[in-house]
Amino acid sequence: MNLYDPKRIPRSIIPENQEFPMLSLSSWVTPENKYYIRNHFPYPALPLNDWALKIEGLVQKPILLNYQALCQFPQIILPVTMECSGNKRAYFQPKARGVQWEQGAVSHALWTGVPLRTLLQVAGIMPNVREVIFEGMDTGERIDLPGTFRFARSLPVEKAMHPDTLIALCMNGKPISYKHGHPARLIVPNWYGMASVKWLYRIVATDQVFKGPFQNIDYVVYRSKKDSQRRPVTLMKVNSVISQPTDQTVLRRGKHFITGTAWSGQGSVKMVEISLDHGGTWNLVTWLDSEEKYSWRRWGWDWNVPVPGTYLIMVKATDDKGNIQPLQAEWNVMGYENNSISQIQVYIE
Amino acid sequence: MNLYDPKRIPRSIIPENQEFPMLSLSSWVTPENKYYIRNHFPYPALPLNDWALKIEGLVQKPILLNYQALCQFPQIILPVTMECSGNKRAYFQPKARGVQWEQGAVSHALWTGVPLRTLLQVAGIMPNVREVIFEGMDTGERIDLPGTFRFARSLPVEKAMHPDTLIALCMNGKPISYKHGHPARLIVPNWYGMASVKWLYRIVATDQVFKGPFQNIDYVVYRSKKDSQRRPVTLMKVNSVISQPTDQTVLRRGKHFITGTAWSGQGSVKMVEISLDHGGTWNLVTWLDSEEKYSWRRWGWDWNVPVPGTYLIMVKATDDKGNIQPLQAEWNVMGYENNSISQIQVYIE
């Protein structure tokens, strides 16, 4: 029933940044109109009829593929969980600058597309290629640098050639909508969302290390301006959220089904545990979804609570590589990769 | 342009509780589809064709008015700011239980309606009446008491007989929509929103003090369970919010127009001041709206900031009764009436 169906949660207007309303998590696949939106610039004007994707640089024969040509390559469908690396930034203490995402800068969709490697092979990618650069059609100014920029990111050639790195044309079975990157979007499974460039425009194979500002200034983890241990944001860390109940809710004594979802880009989520005693004991949740390569798994736990009081609910996920959510994620200047254990407080009357 | 128009921010699904997206404050009047929603129960089933408003109790002749009859009484239009008494609850430290409203549980609309006193006079309200009770059509269970309840509130007879207390039929020039209380809603200017009962069903004049749970348990300010100084929530305290920029935003050096709105149910907002030096000095803002009896006033301030750094922006409003927003509102168990000075942090590069 549509009466109670919540919409996305706005975080900024232009560029548009909106969260998936996690409290309404119900389906495995996020509907297109609730899928989180993270933009760096205003929406681009799309050259709808004469759009074509260029593949050039260190390739034997540069190619130009229009929409129809692209659609004729063999395509695969992949369910992929995508999380913004700034998800949960609002929970850092002290506060980290930037869009104050709570826990909904993450969604899950079915992406249909042509494996990028098919196209790179058609163009004849050269053996000395080190990185592949992806340029979107979205452009604008930055606060820290003069000039106009295009949103652009690179991938190491190994990841670009991975059979599941897609030039996606459909999302949840329909052509990708304007807001999500029409006509074509890069989909990089396991990586944080900044890698999945929208409104694709040009792909360049290079033997250099790409130094665009969305690679070299943004999406870099460092603890202070002088930190010498800078590292780029790449794979999603193991993470989980509680969708219901919400923080500070008052509940009746008795049975409650606590629900949420969990994912990892560094492995497969193997275990989600829940604690009602400040982390003293941990209980295994029930899976609501089976294990898929790149997908979140919804979980639930039957809580029977006969005694009134104030309860802290803590949830932590573990993946098959042994990664576990920390009690407190490491603070960093830009506020990326917050995968702290999820905690809420509820009151039982 | 609709492309960037944010929707309401969901806080709970059933009952539906949603905030006005304050970051998108642009018009004086809040559009109906962005006006905040605060419900205690699921939406009621409306008896659309045979609805009639009963006025009974201590009156000479109880009356039953159907929609057409009600529409034929003389009506007035009032612009009214309405704030949920739980607005800004999320900012209390320690956390207070209940819906975690940030700063958007407040809106402003034009209400068209019949002054309640006209109807009470037609019914022949008796001189010994002390309170007037208003019952909505929304019903449901409570966590703390057994049984099924109707949402109901009372007003002191003086407030009920105030010429601006309305039985409203229209909101922003159109019949009140289902979600906002169709067919008729009580509008109590200056009071927090719980007084403005939606989906009106019955009005009862009484010589008793009404003790319904939404009057006697909820909407009561107390500092601990043993606090003997309990008092009901009534008039809106002087309050203000910053709509733009948003917290933790990174901005360029130069000029920025800081905007927001301010209101008071205890007087007329006379002054809004802004501080950029942790409250050392305060600057008067520019009004974007003139003074109206029951309306918020949007304000703006030109900030010229040549020096990079981290800035705290503080805003406080003062009304003509001398009420000033406190640096920290008094914490109370239910988290009502948080009118602390608004503060955000921004970064200038």
PDB file of C-alpha atoms in Angstrom, chain A residues 28-216:
ATOM      1  CA  TRP A  28      16.097  -7.558  -1.298  1.00  0.00           C
ATOM      2  CA  VAL A  29      16.291  -5.337  -4.382  1.00  0.00           C
ATOM      3  CA  THR A  30      15.998  -1.594  -3.758  1.00  0.00           C
ATOM      4  CA  PRO A  31      13.296  -0.019  -5.921  1.00  0.00           C
ATOM      5  CA  GLU A  32      14.731   2.510  -8.371  1.00  0.00           C
ATOM      6  CA  ASN A  33      12.857   5.422  -6.777  1.00  0.00           C
ATOM      7  CA  LYS A  34      14.349   4.677  -3.339  1.00  0.00           C
ATOM      8  CA  TYR A  35      17.897   3.803  -4.430  1.00  0.00           C
ATOM      9  CA  TYR A  36      20.346   6.237  -2.846  1.00  0.00           C
ATOM     10  CA  ILE A  37      21.599   9.141  -4.943  1.00  0.00           C
ATOM     11  CA  ARG A  38      25.094  10.562  -4.634  1.00  0.00           C
ATOM     12  CA  ASN A  39      26.152  13.252  -7.072  1.00  0.00           C
ATOM     13  CA  HIS A  40      29.186  15.505  -7.239  1.00  0.00           C
ATOM     14  CA  PHE A  41      27.771  17.979  -9.751  1.00  0.00           C
ATOM     15  CA  PRO A  42      24.396  19.091 -11.082  1.00  0.00           C
ATOM     16  CA  TYR A  43      22.764  16.623 -13.457  1.00  0.00           C
ATOM     17  CA  PRO A  44      24.364  16.699 -16.920  1.00  0.00           C
ATOM     18  CA  ALA A  45      22.463  17.602 -20.064  1.00  0.00           C
ATOM     19  CA  LEU A  46      22.306  14.354 -21.996  1.00  0.00           C
ATOM     20  CA  PRO A  47      22.829  14.228 -25.762  1.00  0.00           C
ATOM     21  CA  LEU A  48      20.129  11.586 -25.949  1.00  0.00           C
ATOM     22  CA  ASN A  49      20.099  10.747 -29.615  1.00  0.00           C
ATOM     23  CA  ASP A  50      23.690  11.216 -30.587  1.00  0.00           C
ATOM     24  CA  TRP A  51      25.283   9.764 -27.494  1.00  0.00           C
ATOM     25  CA  ALA A  52      28.129   7.368 -28.089  1.00  0.00           C
ATOM     26  CA  LEU A  53      30.688   5.786 -25.826  1.00  0.00           C
ATOM     27  CA  LYS A  54      34.320   6.315 -26.835  1.00  0.00           C
ATOM     28  CA  ILE A  55      36.987   3.799 -25.978  1.00  0.00           C
ATOM     29  CA  GLU A  56      40.432   5.139 -26.711  1.00  0.00           C
ATOM     30  CA  GLY A  57      43.982   5.636 -25.436  1.00  0.00           C
ATOM     31  CA  LEU A  58      46.278   2.623 -25.499  1.00  0.00           C
ATOM     32  CA  VAL A  59      44.088   0.451 -27.716  1.00  0.00           C
ATOM     33  CA  GLN A  60      44.772  -0.854 -31.204  1.00  0.00           C
ATOM     34  CA  LYS A  61      41.612   0.667 -32.705  1.00  0.00           C
ATOM     35  CA  PRO A  62      39.661   3.276 -30.760  1.00  0.00           C
ATOM     36  CA  ILE A  63      35.928   2.566 -30.941  1.00  0.00           C
ATOM     37  CA  LEU A  64      32.771   4.628 -30.755  1.00  0.00           C
ATOM     38  CA  LEU A  65      29.647   2.738 -29.754  1.00  0.00           C
ATOM     39  CA  ASN A  66      26.201   4.230 -29.908  1.00  0.00           C
ATOM     40  CA  TYR A  67      23.388   2.963 -27.700  1.00  0.00           C
ATOM     41  CA  GLN A  68      22.083   0.475 -30.203  1.00  0.00           C
ATOM     42  CA  ALA A  69      25.548  -0.919 -30.907  1.00  0.00           C
ATOM     43  CA  LEU A  70      26.236  -1.290 -27.200  1.00  0.00           C
ATOM     44  CA  CYS A  71      22.934  -3.082 -26.624  1.00  0.00           C
ATOM     45  CA  GLN A  72      23.910  -5.767 -29.124  1.00  0.00           C
ATOM     46  CA  PHE A  73      26.860  -7.097 -27.132  1.00  0.00           C
ATOM     47  CA  PRO A  74      26.154 -10.106 -24.872  1.00  0.00           C
ATOM     48  CA  GLN A  75      24.994  -8.933 -21.468  1.00  0.00           C
ATOM     49  CA  ILE A  76      24.896 -10.415 -17.988  1.00  0.00           C
ATOM     50  CA  ILE A  77      22.758  -9.608 -14.947  1.00  0.00           C
ATOM     51  CA  LEU A  78      24.396  -9.077 -11.574  1.00  0.00           C
ATOM     52  CA  PRO A  79      22.799  -8.257  -8.216  1.00  0.00           C
ATOM     53  CA  VAL A  80      25.190  -5.755  -6.612  1.00  0.00           C
ATOM     54  CA  THR A  81      25.183  -3.911  -3.295  1.00  0.00           C
ATOM     55  CA  MET A  82      26.625  -0.430  -3.653  1.00  0.00           C
ATOM     56  CA  GLU A  83      27.588   1.733  -0.715  1.00  0.00           C
ATOM     57  CA  CYS A  84      28.832   5.291  -0.688  1.00  0.00           C
ATOM     58  CA  SER A  85      32.166   5.461   1.107  1.00  0.00           C
ATOM     59  CA  GLY A  86      30.698   8.359   3.113  1.00  0.00           C
ATOM     60  CA  ASN A  87      27.863   6.198   4.448  1.00  0.00           C
ATOM     61  CA  LYS A  88      27.555   6.592   8.253  1.00  0.00           C
ATOM     62  CA  ARG A  89      29.753   9.709   8.159  1.00  0.00           C
ATOM     63  CA  ALA A  90      27.257  11.425  10.466  1.00  0.00           C
ATOM     64  CA  TYR A  91      28.166   8.929  13.193  1.00  0.00           C
ATOM     65  CA  PHE A  92      31.862   9.914  13.357  1.00  0.00           C
ATOM     66  CA  GLN A  93      32.900  11.764  16.497  1.00  0.00           C
ATOM     67  CA  PRO A  94      34.323  14.327  16.096  1.00  0.00           C
ATOM     68  CA  LYS A  95      32.202  15.198  13.064  1.00  0.00           C
ATOM     69  CA  ALA A  96      33.826  14.748   9.666  1.00  0.00           C
ATOM     70  CA  ARG A  97      33.220  17.298   6.918  1.00  0.00           C
ATOM     71  CA  GLY A  98      30.977  16.546   3.981  1.00  0.00           C
ATOM     72  CA  VAL A  99      27.489  15.234   3.364  1.00  0.00           C
ATOM     73  CA  GLN A 100      26.148  13.933   6.659  1.00  0.00           C
ATOM     74  CA  TRP A 101      25.023  10.493   5.539  1.00  0.00           C
ATOM     75  CA  GLU A 102      23.419   8.386   8.220  1.00  0.00           C
ATOM     76  CA  GLN A 103      22.997   4.716   7.341  1.00  0.00           C
ATOM     77  CA  GLY A 104      21.098   4.832   4.036  1.00  0.00           C
ATOM     78  CA  ALA A 105      23.837   5.637   1.528  1.00  0.00           C
ATOM     79  CA  VAL A 106      23.698   2.014   0.448  1.00  0.00           C
ATOM     80  CA  SER A 107      21.335   0.136  -1.888  1.00  0.00           C
ATOM     81  CA  HIS A 108      21.067  -3.065  -3.842  1.00  0.00           C
ATOM     82  CA  ALA A 109      19.981  -3.444  -7.471  1.00  0.00           C
ATOM     83  CA  LEU A 110      20.102  -5.799 -10.409  1.00  0.00           C
ATOM     84  CA  TRP A 111      22.425  -4.418 -13.057  1.00  0.00           C
ATOM     85  CA  THR A 112      22.349  -5.694 -16.627  1.00  0.00           C
ATOM     86  CA  GLY A 113      25.314  -4.863 -18.782  1.00  0.00           C
ATOM     87  CA  VAL A 114      28.122  -5.716 -21.122  1.00  0.00           C
ATOM     88  CA  PRO A 115      31.308  -6.882 -19.390  1.00  0.00           C
ATOM     89  CA  LEU A 116      33.792  -4.040 -19.871  1.00  0.00           C
ATOM     90  CA  ARG A 117      36.486  -6.505 -20.840  1.00  0.00           C
ATOM     91  CA  THR A 118      34.492  -7.542 -23.912  1.00  0.00           C
ATOM     92  CA  LEU A 119      34.686  -3.952 -25.148  1.00  0.00           C
ATOM     93  CA  LEU A 120      38.325  -3.469 -24.175  1.00  0.00           C
ATOM     94  CA  GLN A 121      39.165  -6.643 -26.084  1.00  0.00           C
ATOM     95  CA  VAL A 122      37.225  -5.468 -29.142  1.00  0.00           C
ATOM     96  CA  ALA A 123      39.215  -2.223 -29.038  1.00  0.00           C
ATOM     97  CA  GLY A 124      42.424  -4.184 -28.637  1.00  0.00           C
ATOM     98  CA  ILE A 125      43.728  -3.108 -25.252  1.00  0.00           C
ATOM     99  CA  MET A 126      47.525  -2.973 -25.244  1.00  0.00           C
ATOM    100  CA  PRO A 127      49.675  -5.045 -22.875  1.00  0.00           C
ATOM    101  CA  ASN A 128      51.311  -2.017 -21.259  1.00  0.00           C
ATOM    102  CA  VAL A 129      47.996  -0.590 -19.983  1.00  0.00           C
ATOM    103  CA  ARG A 130      48.108   0.026 -16.258  1.00  0.00           C
ATOM    104  CA  GLU A 131      44.812   1.778 -15.598  1.00  0.00           C
ATOM    105  CA  VAL A 132      41.543   2.451 -17.367  1.00  0.00           C
ATOM    106  CA  ILE A 133      39.948   5.887 -16.895  1.00  0.00           C
ATOM    107  CA  PHE A 134      36.194   6.456 -16.901  1.00  0.00           C
ATOM    108  CA  GLU A 135      34.712   9.875 -17.559  1.00  0.00           C
ATOM    109  CA  GLY A 136      31.132  10.834 -16.800  1.00  0.00           C
ATOM    110  CA  MET A 137      29.150  13.557 -18.542  1.00  0.00           C
ATOM    111  CA  ASP A 138      28.627  15.433 -15.273  1.00  0.00           C
ATOM    112  CA  THR A 139      30.806  18.523 -14.915  1.00  0.00           C
ATOM    113  CA  GLY A 140      31.162  21.450 -12.570  1.00  0.00           C
ATOM    114  CA  GLU A 141      33.398  23.461 -10.303  1.00  0.00           C
ATOM    115  CA  ARG A 142      35.217  22.334  -7.203  1.00  0.00           C
ATOM    116  CA  ILE A 143      35.763  24.395  -4.092  1.00  0.00           C
ATOM    117  CA  ASP A 144      39.463  23.572  -3.801  1.00  0.00           C
ATOM    118  CA  LEU A 145      40.693  23.957  -7.385  1.00  0.00           C
ATOM    119  CA  PRO A 146      40.114  26.542 -10.126  1.00  0.00           C
ATOM    120  CA  GLY A 147      38.410  25.486 -13.352  1.00  0.00           C
ATOM    121  CA  THR A 148      35.695  23.119 -14.489  1.00  0.00           C
ATOM    122  CA  PHE A 149      35.979  19.401 -13.925  1.00  0.00           C
ATOM    123  CA  ARG A 150      34.393  16.269 -15.218  1.00  0.00           C
ATOM    124  CA  PHE A 151      33.682  13.468 -12.783  1.00  0.00           C
ATOM    125  CA  ALA A 152      36.282  10.860 -13.626  1.00  0.00           C
ATOM    126  CA  ARG A 153      37.798   7.845 -11.921  1.00  0.00           C
ATOM    127  CA  SER A 154      40.202   5.084 -12.894  1.00  0.00           C
ATOM    128  CA  LEU A 155      40.460   1.380 -12.171  1.00  0.00           C
ATOM    129  CA  PRO A 156      43.565  -0.802 -12.133  1.00  0.00           C
ATOM    130  CA  VAL A 157      43.571  -2.777 -15.387  1.00  0.00           C
ATOM    131  CA  GLU A 158      43.043  -6.052 -13.500  1.00  0.00           C
ATOM    132  CA  LYS A 159      39.767  -4.792 -12.056  1.00  0.00           C
ATOM    133  CA  ALA A 160      38.735  -3.265 -15.394  1.00  0.00           C
ATOM    134  CA  MET A 161      39.284  -6.670 -17.024  1.00  0.00           C
ATOM    135  CA  HIS A 162      37.375  -8.566 -14.327  1.00  0.00           C
ATOM    136  CA  PRO A 163      34.445 -10.358 -16.004  1.00  0.00           C
ATOM    137  CA  ASP A 164      31.957  -8.782 -13.550  1.00  0.00           C
ATOM    138  CA  THR A 165      32.976  -5.174 -14.156  1.00  0.00           C
ATOM    139  CA  LEU A 166      30.085  -3.981 -16.297  1.00  0.00           C
ATOM    140  CA  ILE A 167      29.036  -1.258 -18.651  1.00  0.00           C
ATOM    141  CA  ALA A 168      25.485  -1.403 -17.324  1.00  0.00           C
ATOM    142  CA  LEU A 169      22.499  -0.446 -19.441  1.00  0.00           C
ATOM    143  CA  CYS A 170      19.649  -1.621 -17.219  1.00  0.00           C
ATOM    144  CA  MET A 171      18.858  -1.313 -13.520  1.00  0.00           C
ATOM    145  CA  ASN A 172      16.243  -3.638 -12.032  1.00  0.00           C
ATOM    146  CA  GLY A 173      15.276  -4.756 -15.519  1.00  0.00           C
ATOM    147  CA  LYS A 174      14.652  -1.346 -17.040  1.00  0.00           C
ATOM    148  CA  PRO A 175      16.912   1.062 -18.909  1.00  0.00           C
ATOM    149  CA  ILE A 176      18.900   2.985 -16.290  1.00  0.00           C
ATOM    150  CA  SER A 177      17.005   6.120 -15.332  1.00  0.00           C
ATOM    151  CA  TYR A 178      18.393   9.606 -15.832  1.00  0.00           C
ATOM    152  CA  LYS A 179      19.224  10.093 -12.154  1.00  0.00           C
ATOM    153  CA  HIS A 180      21.093   6.805 -11.926  1.00  0.00           C
ATOM    154  CA  GLY A 181      23.320   7.301 -14.959  1.00  0.00           C
ATOM    155  CA  HIS A 182      21.423   6.900 -18.216  1.00  0.00           C
ATOM    156  CA  PRO A 183      22.357   5.770 -20.821  1.00  0.00           C
ATOM    157  CA  ALA A 184      25.306   3.768 -19.451  1.00  0.00           C
ATOM    158  CA  ARG A 185      26.945   3.392 -16.091  1.00  0.00           C
ATOM    159  CA  LEU A 186      30.056   1.605 -14.962  1.00  0.00           C
ATOM    160  CA  ILE A 187      29.327  -0.978 -12.265  1.00  0.00           C
ATOM    161  CA  VAL A 188      32.279  -2.071 -10.149  1.00  0.00           C
ATOM    162  CA  PRO A 189      31.129  -4.843  -7.773  1.00  0.00           C
ATOM    163  CA  ASN A 190      32.689  -4.855  -4.280  1.00  0.00           C
ATOM    164  CA  TRP A 191      34.008  -1.306  -4.575  1.00  0.00           C
ATOM    165  CA  TYR A 192      32.506   1.708  -2.875  1.00  0.00           C
ATOM    166  CA  GLY A 193      30.080   3.598  -5.117  1.00  0.00           C
ATOM    167  CA  MET A 194      32.405   6.377  -6.343  1.00  0.00           C
ATOM    168  CA  ALA A 195      33.950   3.822  -8.717  1.00  0.00           C
ATOM    169  CA  SER A 196      30.667   3.163 -10.523  1.00  0.00           C
ATOM    170  CA  VAL A 197      30.800   6.215 -12.806  1.00  0.00           C
ATOM    171  CA  LYS A 198      27.401   7.415 -14.089  1.00  0.00           C
ATOM    172  CA  TRP A 199      26.533   8.950 -17.482  1.00  0.00           C
ATOM    173  CA  LEU A 200      29.558   7.325 -19.102  1.00  0.00           C
ATOM    174  CA  TYR A 201      31.116   9.307 -21.868  1.00  0.00           C
ATOM    175  CA  ARG A 202      34.663   8.206 -22.489  1.00  0.00           C
ATOM    176  CA  ILE A 203      36.935   5.334 -21.491  1.00  0.00           C
ATOM    177  CA  VAL A 204      40.691   5.781 -21.810  1.00  0.00           C
ATOM    178  CA  ALA A 205      43.326   3.060 -21.426  1.00  0.00           C
ATOM    179  CA  THR A 206      46.605   4.429 -20.076  1.00  0.00           C
ATOM    180  CA  ASP A 207      50.045   3.399 -18.825  1.00  0.00           C
ATOM    181  CA  GLN A 208      50.020   6.239 -16.289  1.00  0.00           C
ATOM    182  CA  VAL A 209      48.612   6.544 -12.787  1.00  0.00           C
ATOM    183  CA  PHE A 210      45.486   8.668 -13.027  1.00  0.00           C
ATOM    184  CA  LYS A 211      45.574  11.705 -10.739  1.00  0.00           C
ATOM    185  CA  GLY A 212      42.157  13.334 -11.163  1.00  0.00           C
ATOM    186  CA  PRO A 213      40.846  15.134  -8.089  1.00  0.00           C
ATOM    187  CA  PHE A 214      38.122  12.538  -7.446  1.00  0.00           C
ATOM    188  CA  GLN A 215      40.901   9.990  -7.183  1.00  0.00           C
ATOM    189  CA  ASN A 216      43.766  11.923  -5.654  1.00  0.00           C
TER     190      ASN A 216
END
